[in-house]
PDB file of N, CA and C in Angstrom:
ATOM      1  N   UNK A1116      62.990 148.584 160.613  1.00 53.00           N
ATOM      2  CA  UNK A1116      63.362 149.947 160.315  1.00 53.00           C
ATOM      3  C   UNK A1116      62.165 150.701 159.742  1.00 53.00           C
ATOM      4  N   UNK A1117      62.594 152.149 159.671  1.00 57.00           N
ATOM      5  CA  UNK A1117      61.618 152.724 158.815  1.00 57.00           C
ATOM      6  C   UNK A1117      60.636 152.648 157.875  1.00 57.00           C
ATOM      7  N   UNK A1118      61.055 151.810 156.516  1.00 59.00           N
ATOM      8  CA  UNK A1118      60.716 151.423 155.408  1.00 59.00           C
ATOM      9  C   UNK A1118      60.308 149.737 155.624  1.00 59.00           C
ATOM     10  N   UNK A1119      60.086 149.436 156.852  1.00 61.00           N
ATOM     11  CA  UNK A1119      59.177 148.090 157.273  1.00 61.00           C
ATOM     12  C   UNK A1119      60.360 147.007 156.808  1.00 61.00           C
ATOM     13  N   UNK A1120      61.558 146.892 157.132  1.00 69.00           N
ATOM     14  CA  UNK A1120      62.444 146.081 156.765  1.00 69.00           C
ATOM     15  C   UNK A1120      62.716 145.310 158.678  1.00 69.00           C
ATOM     16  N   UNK A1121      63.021 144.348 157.882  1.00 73.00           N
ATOM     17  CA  UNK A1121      63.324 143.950 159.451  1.00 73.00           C
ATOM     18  C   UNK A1121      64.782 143.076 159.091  1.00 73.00           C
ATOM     19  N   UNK A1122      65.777 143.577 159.988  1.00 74.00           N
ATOM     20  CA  UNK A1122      67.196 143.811 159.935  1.00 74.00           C
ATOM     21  C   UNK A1122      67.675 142.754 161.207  1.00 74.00           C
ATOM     22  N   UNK A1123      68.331 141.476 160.857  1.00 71.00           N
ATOM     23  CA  UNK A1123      68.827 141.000 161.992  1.00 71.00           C
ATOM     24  C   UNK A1123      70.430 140.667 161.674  1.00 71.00           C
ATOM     25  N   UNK A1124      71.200 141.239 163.080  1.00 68.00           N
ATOM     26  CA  UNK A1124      72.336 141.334 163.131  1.00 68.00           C
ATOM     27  C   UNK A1124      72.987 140.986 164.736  1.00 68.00           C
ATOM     28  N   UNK A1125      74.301 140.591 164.323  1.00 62.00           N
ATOM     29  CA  UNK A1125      74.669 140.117 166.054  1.00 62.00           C
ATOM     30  C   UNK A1125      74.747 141.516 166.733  1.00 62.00           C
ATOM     31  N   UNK A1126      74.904 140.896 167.730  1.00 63.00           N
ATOM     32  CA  UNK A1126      74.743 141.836 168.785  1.00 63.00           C
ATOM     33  C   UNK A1126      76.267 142.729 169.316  1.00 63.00           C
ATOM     34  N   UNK A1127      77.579 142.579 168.659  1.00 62.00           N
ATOM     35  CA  UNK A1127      78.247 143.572 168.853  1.00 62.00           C
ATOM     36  C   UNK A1127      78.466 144.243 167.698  1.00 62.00           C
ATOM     37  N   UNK A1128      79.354 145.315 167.648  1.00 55.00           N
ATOM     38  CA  UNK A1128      79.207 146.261 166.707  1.00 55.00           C
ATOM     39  C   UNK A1128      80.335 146.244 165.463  1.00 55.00           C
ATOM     40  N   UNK A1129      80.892 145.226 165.770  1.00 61.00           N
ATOM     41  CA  UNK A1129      82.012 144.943 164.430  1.00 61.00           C
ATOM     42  C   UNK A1129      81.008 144.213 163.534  1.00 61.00           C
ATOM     43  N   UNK A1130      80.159 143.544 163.973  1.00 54.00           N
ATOM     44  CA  UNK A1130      79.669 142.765 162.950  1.00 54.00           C
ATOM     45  C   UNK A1130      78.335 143.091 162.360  1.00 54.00           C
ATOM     46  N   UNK A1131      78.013 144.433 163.464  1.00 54.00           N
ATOM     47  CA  UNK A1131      76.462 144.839 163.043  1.00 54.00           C
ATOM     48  C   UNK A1131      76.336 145.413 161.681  1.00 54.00           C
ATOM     49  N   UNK A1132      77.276 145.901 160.978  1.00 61.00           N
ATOM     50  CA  UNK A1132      77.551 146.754 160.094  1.00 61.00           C
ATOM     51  C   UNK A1132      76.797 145.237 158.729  1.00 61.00           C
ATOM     52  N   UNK A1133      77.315 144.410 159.180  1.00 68.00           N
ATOM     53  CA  UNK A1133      76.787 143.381 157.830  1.00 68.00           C
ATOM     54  C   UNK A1133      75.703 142.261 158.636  1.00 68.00           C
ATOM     55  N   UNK A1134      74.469 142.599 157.967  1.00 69.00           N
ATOM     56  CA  UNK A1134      73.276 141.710 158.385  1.00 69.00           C
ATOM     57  C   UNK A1134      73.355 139.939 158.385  1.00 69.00           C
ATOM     58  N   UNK A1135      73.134 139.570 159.092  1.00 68.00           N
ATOM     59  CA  UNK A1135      72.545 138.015 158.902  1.00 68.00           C
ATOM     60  C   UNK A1135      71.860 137.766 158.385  1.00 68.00           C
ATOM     61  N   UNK A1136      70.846 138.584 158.206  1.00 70.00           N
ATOM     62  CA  UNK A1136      68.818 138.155 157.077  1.00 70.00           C
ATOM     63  C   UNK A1136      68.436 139.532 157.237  1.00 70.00           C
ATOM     64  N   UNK A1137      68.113 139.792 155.878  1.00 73.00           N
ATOM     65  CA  UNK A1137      66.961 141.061 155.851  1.00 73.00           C
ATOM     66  C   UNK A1137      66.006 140.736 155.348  1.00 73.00           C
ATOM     67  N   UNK A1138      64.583 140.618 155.519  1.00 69.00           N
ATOM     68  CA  UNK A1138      63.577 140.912 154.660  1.00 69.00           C
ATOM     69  C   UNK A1138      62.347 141.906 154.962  1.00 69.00           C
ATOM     70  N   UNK A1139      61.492 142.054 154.106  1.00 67.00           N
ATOM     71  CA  UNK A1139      60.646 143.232 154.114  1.00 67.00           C
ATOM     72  C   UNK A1139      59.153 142.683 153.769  1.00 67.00           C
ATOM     73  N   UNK A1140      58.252 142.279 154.665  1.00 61.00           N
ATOM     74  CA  UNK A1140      57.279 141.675 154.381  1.00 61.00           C
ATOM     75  C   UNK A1140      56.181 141.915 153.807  1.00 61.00           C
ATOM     76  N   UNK A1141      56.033 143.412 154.073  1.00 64.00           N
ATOM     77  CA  UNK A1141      54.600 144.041 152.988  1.00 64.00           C
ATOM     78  C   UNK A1141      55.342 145.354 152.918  1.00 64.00           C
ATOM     79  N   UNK A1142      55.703 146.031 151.881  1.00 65.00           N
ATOM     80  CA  UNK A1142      56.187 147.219 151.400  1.00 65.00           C
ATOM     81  C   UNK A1142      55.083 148.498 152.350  1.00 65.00           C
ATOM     82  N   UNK A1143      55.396 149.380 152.866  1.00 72.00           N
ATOM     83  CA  UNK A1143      55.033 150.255 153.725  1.00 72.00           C
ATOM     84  C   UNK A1143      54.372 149.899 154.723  1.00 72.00           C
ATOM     85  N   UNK A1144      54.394 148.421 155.373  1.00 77.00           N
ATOM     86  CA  UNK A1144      53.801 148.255 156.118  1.00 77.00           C
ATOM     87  C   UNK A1144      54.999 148.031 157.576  1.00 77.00           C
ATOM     88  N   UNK A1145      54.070 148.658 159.096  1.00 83.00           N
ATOM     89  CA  UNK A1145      54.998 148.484 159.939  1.00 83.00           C
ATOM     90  C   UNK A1145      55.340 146.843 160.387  1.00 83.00           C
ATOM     91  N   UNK A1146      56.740 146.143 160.872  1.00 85.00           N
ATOM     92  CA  UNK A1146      56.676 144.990 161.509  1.00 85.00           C
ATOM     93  C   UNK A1146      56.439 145.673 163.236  1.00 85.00           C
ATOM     94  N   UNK A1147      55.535 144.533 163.849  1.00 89.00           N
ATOM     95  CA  UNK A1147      55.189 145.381 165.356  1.00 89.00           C
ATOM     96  C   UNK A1147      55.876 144.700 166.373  1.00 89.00           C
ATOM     97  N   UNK A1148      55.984 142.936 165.608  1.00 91.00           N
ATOM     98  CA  UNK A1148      56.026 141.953 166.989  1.00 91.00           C
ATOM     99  C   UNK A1148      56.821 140.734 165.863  1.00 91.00           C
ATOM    100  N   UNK A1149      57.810 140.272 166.463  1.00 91.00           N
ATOM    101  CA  UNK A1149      58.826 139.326 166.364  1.00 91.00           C
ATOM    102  C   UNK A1149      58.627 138.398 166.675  1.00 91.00           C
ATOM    103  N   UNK A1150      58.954 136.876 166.594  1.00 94.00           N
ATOM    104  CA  UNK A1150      59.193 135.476 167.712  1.00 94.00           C
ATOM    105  C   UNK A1150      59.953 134.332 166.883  1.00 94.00           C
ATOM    106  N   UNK A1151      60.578 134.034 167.583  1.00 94.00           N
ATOM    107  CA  UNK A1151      62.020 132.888 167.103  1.00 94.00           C
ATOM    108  C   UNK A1151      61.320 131.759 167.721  1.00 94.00           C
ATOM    109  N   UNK A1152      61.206 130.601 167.309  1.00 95.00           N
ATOM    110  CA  UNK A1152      61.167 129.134 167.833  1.00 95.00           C
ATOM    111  C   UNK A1152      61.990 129.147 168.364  1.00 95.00           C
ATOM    112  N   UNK A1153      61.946 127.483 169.220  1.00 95.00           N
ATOM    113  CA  UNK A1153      62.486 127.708 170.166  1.00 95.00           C
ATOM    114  C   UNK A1153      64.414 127.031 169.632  1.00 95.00           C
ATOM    115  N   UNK A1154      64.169 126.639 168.230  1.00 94.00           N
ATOM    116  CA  UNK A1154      66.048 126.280 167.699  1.00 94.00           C
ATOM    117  C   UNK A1154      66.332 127.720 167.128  1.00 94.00           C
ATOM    118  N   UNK A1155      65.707 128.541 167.227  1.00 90.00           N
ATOM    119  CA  UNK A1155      66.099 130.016 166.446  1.00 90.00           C
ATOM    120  C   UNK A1155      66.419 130.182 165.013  1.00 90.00           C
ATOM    121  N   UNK A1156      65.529 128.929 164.477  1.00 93.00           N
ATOM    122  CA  UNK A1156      65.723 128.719 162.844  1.00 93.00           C
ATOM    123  C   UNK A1156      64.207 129.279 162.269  1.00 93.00           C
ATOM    124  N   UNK A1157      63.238 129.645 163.001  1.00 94.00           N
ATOM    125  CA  UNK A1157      62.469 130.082 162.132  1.00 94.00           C
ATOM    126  C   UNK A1157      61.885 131.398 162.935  1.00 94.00           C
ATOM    127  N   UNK A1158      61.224 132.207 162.197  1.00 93.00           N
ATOM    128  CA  UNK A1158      61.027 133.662 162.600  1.00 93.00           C
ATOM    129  C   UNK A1158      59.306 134.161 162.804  1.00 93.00           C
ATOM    130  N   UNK A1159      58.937 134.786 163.530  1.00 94.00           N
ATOM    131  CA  UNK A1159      57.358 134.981 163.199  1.00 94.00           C
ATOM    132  C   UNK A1159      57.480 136.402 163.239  1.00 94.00           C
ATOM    133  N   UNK A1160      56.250 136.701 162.361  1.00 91.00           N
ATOM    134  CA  UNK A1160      56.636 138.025 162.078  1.00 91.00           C
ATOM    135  C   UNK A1160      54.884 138.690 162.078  1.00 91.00           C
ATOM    136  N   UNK A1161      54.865 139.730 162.434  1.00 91.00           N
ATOM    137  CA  UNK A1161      53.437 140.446 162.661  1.00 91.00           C
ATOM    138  C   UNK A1161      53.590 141.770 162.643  1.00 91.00           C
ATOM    139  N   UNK A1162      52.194 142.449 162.030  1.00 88.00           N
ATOM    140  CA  UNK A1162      52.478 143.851 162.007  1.00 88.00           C
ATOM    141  C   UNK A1162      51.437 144.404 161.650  1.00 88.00           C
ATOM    142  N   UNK A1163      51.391 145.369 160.948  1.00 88.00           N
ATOM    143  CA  UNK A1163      50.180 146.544 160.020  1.00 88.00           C
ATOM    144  C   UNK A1163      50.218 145.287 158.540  1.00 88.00           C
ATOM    145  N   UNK A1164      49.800 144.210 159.102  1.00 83.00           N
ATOM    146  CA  UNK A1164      49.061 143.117 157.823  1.00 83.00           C
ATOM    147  C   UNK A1164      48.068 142.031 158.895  1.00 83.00           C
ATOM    148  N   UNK A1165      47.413 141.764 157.630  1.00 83.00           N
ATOM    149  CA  UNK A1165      46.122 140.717 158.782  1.00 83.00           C
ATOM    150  C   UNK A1165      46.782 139.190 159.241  1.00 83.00           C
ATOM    151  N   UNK A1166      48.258 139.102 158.306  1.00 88.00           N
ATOM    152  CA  UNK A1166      48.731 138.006 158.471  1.00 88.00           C
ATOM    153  C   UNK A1166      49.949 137.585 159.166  1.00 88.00           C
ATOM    154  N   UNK A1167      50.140 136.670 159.769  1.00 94.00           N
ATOM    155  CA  UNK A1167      51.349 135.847 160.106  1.00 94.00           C
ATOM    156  C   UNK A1167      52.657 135.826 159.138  1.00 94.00           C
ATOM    157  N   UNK A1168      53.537 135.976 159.115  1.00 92.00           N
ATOM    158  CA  UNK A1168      54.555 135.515 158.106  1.00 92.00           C
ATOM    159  C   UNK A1168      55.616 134.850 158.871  1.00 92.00           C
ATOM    160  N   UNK A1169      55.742 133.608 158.626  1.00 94.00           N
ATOM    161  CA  UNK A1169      57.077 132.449 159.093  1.00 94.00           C
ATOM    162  C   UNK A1169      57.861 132.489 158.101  1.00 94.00           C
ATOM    163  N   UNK A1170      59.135 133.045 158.359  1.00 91.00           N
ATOM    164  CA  UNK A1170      60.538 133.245 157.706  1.00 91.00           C
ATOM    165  C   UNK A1170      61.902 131.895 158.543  1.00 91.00           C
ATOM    166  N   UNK A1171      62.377 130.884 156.784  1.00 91.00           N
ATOM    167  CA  UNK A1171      63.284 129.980 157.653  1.00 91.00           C
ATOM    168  C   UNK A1171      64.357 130.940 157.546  1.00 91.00           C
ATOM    169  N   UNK A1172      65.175 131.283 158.627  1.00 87.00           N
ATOM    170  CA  UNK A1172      66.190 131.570 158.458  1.00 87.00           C
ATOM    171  C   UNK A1172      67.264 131.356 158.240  1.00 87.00           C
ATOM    172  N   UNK A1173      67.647 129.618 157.796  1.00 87.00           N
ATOM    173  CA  UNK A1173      68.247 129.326 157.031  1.00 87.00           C
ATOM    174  C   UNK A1173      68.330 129.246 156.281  1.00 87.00           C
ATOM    175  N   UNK A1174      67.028 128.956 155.365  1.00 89.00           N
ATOM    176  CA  UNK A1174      66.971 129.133 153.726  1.00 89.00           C
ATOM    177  C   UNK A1174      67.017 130.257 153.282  1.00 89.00           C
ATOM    178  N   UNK A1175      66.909 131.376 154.334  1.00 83.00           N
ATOM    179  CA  UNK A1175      66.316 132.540 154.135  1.00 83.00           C
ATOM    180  C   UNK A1175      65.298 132.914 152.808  1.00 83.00           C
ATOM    181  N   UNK A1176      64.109 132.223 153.308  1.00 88.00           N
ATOM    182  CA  UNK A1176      62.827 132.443 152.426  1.00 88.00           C
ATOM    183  C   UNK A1176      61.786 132.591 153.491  1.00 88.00           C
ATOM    184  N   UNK A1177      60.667 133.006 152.743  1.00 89.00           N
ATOM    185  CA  UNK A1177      59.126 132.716 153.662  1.00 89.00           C
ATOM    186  C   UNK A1177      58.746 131.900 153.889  1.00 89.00           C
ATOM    187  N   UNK A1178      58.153 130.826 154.694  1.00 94.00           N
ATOM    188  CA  UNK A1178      57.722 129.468 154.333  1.00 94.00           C
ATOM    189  C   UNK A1178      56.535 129.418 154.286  1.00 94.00           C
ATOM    190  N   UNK A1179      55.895 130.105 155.336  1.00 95.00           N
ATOM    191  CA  UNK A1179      54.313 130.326 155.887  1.00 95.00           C
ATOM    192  C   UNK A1179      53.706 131.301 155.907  1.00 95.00           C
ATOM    193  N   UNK A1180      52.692 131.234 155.597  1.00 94.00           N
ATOM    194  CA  UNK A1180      51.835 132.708 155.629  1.00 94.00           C
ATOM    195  C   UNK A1180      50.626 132.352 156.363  1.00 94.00           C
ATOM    196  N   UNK A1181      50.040 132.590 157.398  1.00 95.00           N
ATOM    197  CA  UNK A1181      49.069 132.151 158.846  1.00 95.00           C
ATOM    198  C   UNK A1181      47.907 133.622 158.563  1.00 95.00           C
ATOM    199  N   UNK A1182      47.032 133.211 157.784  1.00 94.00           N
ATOM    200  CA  UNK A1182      46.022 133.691 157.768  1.00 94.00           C
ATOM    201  C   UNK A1182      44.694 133.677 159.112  1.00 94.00           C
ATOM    202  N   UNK A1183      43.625 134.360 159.341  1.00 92.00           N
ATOM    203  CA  UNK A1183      42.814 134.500 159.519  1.00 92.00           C
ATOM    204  C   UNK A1183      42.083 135.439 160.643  1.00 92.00           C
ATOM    205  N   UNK A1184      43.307 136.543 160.580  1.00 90.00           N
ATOM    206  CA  UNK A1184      42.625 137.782 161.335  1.00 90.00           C
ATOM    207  C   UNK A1184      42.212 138.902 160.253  1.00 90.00           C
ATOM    208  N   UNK A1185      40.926 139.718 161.317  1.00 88.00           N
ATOM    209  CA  UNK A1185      40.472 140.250 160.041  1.00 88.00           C
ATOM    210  C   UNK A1185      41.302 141.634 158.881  1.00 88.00           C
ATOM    211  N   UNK A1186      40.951 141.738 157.651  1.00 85.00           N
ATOM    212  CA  UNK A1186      41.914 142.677 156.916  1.00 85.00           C
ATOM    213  C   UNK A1186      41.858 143.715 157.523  1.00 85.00           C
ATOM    214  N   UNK A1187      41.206 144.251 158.363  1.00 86.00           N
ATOM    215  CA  UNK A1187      40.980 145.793 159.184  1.00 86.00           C
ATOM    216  C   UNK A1187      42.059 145.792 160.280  1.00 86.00           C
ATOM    217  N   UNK A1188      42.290 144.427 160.684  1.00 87.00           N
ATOM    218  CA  UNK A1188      43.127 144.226 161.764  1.00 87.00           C
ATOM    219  C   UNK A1188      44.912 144.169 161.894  1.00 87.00           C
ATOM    220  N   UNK A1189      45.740 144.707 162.626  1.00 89.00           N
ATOM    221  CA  UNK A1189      46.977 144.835 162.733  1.00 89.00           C
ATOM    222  C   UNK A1189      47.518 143.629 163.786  1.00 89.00           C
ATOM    223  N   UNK A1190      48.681 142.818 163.647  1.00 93.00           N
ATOM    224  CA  UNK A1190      48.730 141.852 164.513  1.00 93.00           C
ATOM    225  C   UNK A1190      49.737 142.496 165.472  1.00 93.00           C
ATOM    226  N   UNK A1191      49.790 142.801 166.445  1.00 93.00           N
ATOM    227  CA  UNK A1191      50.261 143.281 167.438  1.00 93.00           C
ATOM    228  C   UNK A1191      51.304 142.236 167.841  1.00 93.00           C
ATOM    229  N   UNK A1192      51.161 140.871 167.996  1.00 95.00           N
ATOM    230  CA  UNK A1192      51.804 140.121 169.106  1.00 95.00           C
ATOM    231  C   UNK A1192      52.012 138.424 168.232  1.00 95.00           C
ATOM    232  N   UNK A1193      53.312 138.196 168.741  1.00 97.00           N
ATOM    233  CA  UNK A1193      53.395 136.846 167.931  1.00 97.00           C
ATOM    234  C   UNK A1193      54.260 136.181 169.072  1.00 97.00           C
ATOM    235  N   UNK A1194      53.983 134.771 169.005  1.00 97.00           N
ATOM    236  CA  UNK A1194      54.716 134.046 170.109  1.00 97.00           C
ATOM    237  C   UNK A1194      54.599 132.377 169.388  1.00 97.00           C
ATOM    238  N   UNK A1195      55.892 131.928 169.589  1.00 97.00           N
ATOM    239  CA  UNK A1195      55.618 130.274 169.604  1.00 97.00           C
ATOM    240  C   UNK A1195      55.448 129.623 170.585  1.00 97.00           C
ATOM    241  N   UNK A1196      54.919 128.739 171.131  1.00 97.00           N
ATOM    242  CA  UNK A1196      54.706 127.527 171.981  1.00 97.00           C
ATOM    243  C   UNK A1196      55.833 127.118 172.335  1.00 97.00           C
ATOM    244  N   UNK A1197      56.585 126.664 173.445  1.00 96.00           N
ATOM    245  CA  UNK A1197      57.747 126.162 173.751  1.00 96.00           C
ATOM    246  C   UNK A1197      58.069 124.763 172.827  1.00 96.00           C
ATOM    247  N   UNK A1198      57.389 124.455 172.674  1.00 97.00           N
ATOM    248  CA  UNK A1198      57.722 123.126 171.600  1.00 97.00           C
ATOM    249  C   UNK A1198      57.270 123.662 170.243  1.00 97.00           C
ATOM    250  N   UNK A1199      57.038 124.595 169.572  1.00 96.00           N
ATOM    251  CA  UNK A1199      57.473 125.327 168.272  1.00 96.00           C
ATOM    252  C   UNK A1199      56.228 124.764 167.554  1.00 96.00           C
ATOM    253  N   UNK A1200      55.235 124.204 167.939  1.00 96.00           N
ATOM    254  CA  UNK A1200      54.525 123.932 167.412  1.00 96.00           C
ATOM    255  C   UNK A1200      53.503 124.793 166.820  1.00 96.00           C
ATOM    256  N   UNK A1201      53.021 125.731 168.016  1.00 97.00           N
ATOM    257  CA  UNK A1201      51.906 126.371 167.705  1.00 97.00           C
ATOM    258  C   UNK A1201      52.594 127.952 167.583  1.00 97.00           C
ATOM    259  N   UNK A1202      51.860 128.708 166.909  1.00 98.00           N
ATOM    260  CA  UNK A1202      52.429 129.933 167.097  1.00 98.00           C
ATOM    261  C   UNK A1202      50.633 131.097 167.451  1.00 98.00           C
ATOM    262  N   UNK A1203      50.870 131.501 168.126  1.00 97.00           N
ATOM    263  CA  UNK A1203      50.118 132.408 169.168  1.00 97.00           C
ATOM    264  C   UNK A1203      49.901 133.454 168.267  1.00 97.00           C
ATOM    265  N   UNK A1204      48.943 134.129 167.694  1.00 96.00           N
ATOM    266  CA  UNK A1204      49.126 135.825 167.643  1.00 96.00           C
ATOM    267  C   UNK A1204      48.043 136.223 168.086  1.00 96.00           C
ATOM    268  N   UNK A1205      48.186 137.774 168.487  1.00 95.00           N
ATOM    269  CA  UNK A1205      46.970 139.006 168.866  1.00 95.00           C
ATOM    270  C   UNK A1205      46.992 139.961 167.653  1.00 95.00           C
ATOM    271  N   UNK A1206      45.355 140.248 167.926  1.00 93.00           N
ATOM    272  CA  UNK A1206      45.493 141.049 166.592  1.00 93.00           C
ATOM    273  C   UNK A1206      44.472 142.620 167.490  1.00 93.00           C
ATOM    274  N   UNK A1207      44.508 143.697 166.389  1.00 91.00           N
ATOM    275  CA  UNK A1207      43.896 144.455 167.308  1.00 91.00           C
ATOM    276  C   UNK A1207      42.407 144.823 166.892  1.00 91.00           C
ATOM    277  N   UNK A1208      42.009 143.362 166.622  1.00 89.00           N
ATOM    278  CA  UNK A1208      40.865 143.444 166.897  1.00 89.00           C
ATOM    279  C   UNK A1208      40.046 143.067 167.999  1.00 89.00           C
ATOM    280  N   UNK A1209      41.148 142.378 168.563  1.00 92.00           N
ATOM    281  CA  UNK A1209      40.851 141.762 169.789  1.00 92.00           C
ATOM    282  C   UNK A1209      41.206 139.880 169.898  1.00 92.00           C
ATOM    283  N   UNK A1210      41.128 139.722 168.949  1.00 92.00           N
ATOM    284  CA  UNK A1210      41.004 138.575 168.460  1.00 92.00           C
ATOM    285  C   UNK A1210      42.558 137.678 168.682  1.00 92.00           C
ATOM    286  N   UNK A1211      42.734 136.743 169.634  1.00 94.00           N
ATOM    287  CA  UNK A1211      43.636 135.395 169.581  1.00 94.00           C
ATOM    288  C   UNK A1211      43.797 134.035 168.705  1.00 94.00           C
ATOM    289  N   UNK A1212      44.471 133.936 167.474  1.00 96.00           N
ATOM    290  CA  UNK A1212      44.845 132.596 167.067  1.00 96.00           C
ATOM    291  C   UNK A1212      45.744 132.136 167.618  1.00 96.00           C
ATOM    292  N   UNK A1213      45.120 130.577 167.130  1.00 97.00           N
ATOM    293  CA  UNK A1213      46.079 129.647 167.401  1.00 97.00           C
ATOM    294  C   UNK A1213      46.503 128.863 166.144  1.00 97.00           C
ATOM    295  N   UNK A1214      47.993 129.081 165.861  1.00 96.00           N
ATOM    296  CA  UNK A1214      48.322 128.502 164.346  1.00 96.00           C
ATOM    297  C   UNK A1214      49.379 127.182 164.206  1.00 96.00           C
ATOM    298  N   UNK A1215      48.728 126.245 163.367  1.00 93.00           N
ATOM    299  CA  UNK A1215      49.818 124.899 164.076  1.00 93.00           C
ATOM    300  C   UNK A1215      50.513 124.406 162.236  1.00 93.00           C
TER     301      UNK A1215
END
């Protein structure tokens, strides 16, 4: 949303009204790019920050924080590996990690 919250809810509308997980990863910062492993228990999260953030969504906490794009840089793109191992991001600096 607006205020950089990222809001997950099922997908019809009786139940959208009450969230499954909210969290808000850097206060005014945008989220750009999403990615679920592949059991849909953990979350990747990217945006207007230089970093990765892995959210369990069962514990509903942060677990991971995947450093090493630069602070100038916005991560555009997040993806896991079909076996959940690695998680992929782009940043717009140009720059591809690989985070295990």
């Amino acid at each position: 949303n607006e205020a950089g919250e990222v809001v997950l809810t099922l997908p019809d509308a009786k139940s959208s009204t009450k969230p499954l997980f909210e969290f808000a990863p850097l206060a005014d910062r945008e989220v750009r790019s999403l990615g679920f492993d592949s059991s849909s228990r953990y979350l990747a999260a990217g945006g207007d920050f230089e970093c990765v953030y892995v959210w369990d969504l069962k514990k509903k906490k942060k677990v991971r924080e995947l450093k090493g794009h630069p602070v100038s840089a916005s991560v555009g793109r997040v993806a896991f590996s079909p076996d959940s191992q690695l998680i992929a991001s782009g940043a717009s600096s140009g720059a591809v990690l690989l985070h295990s």
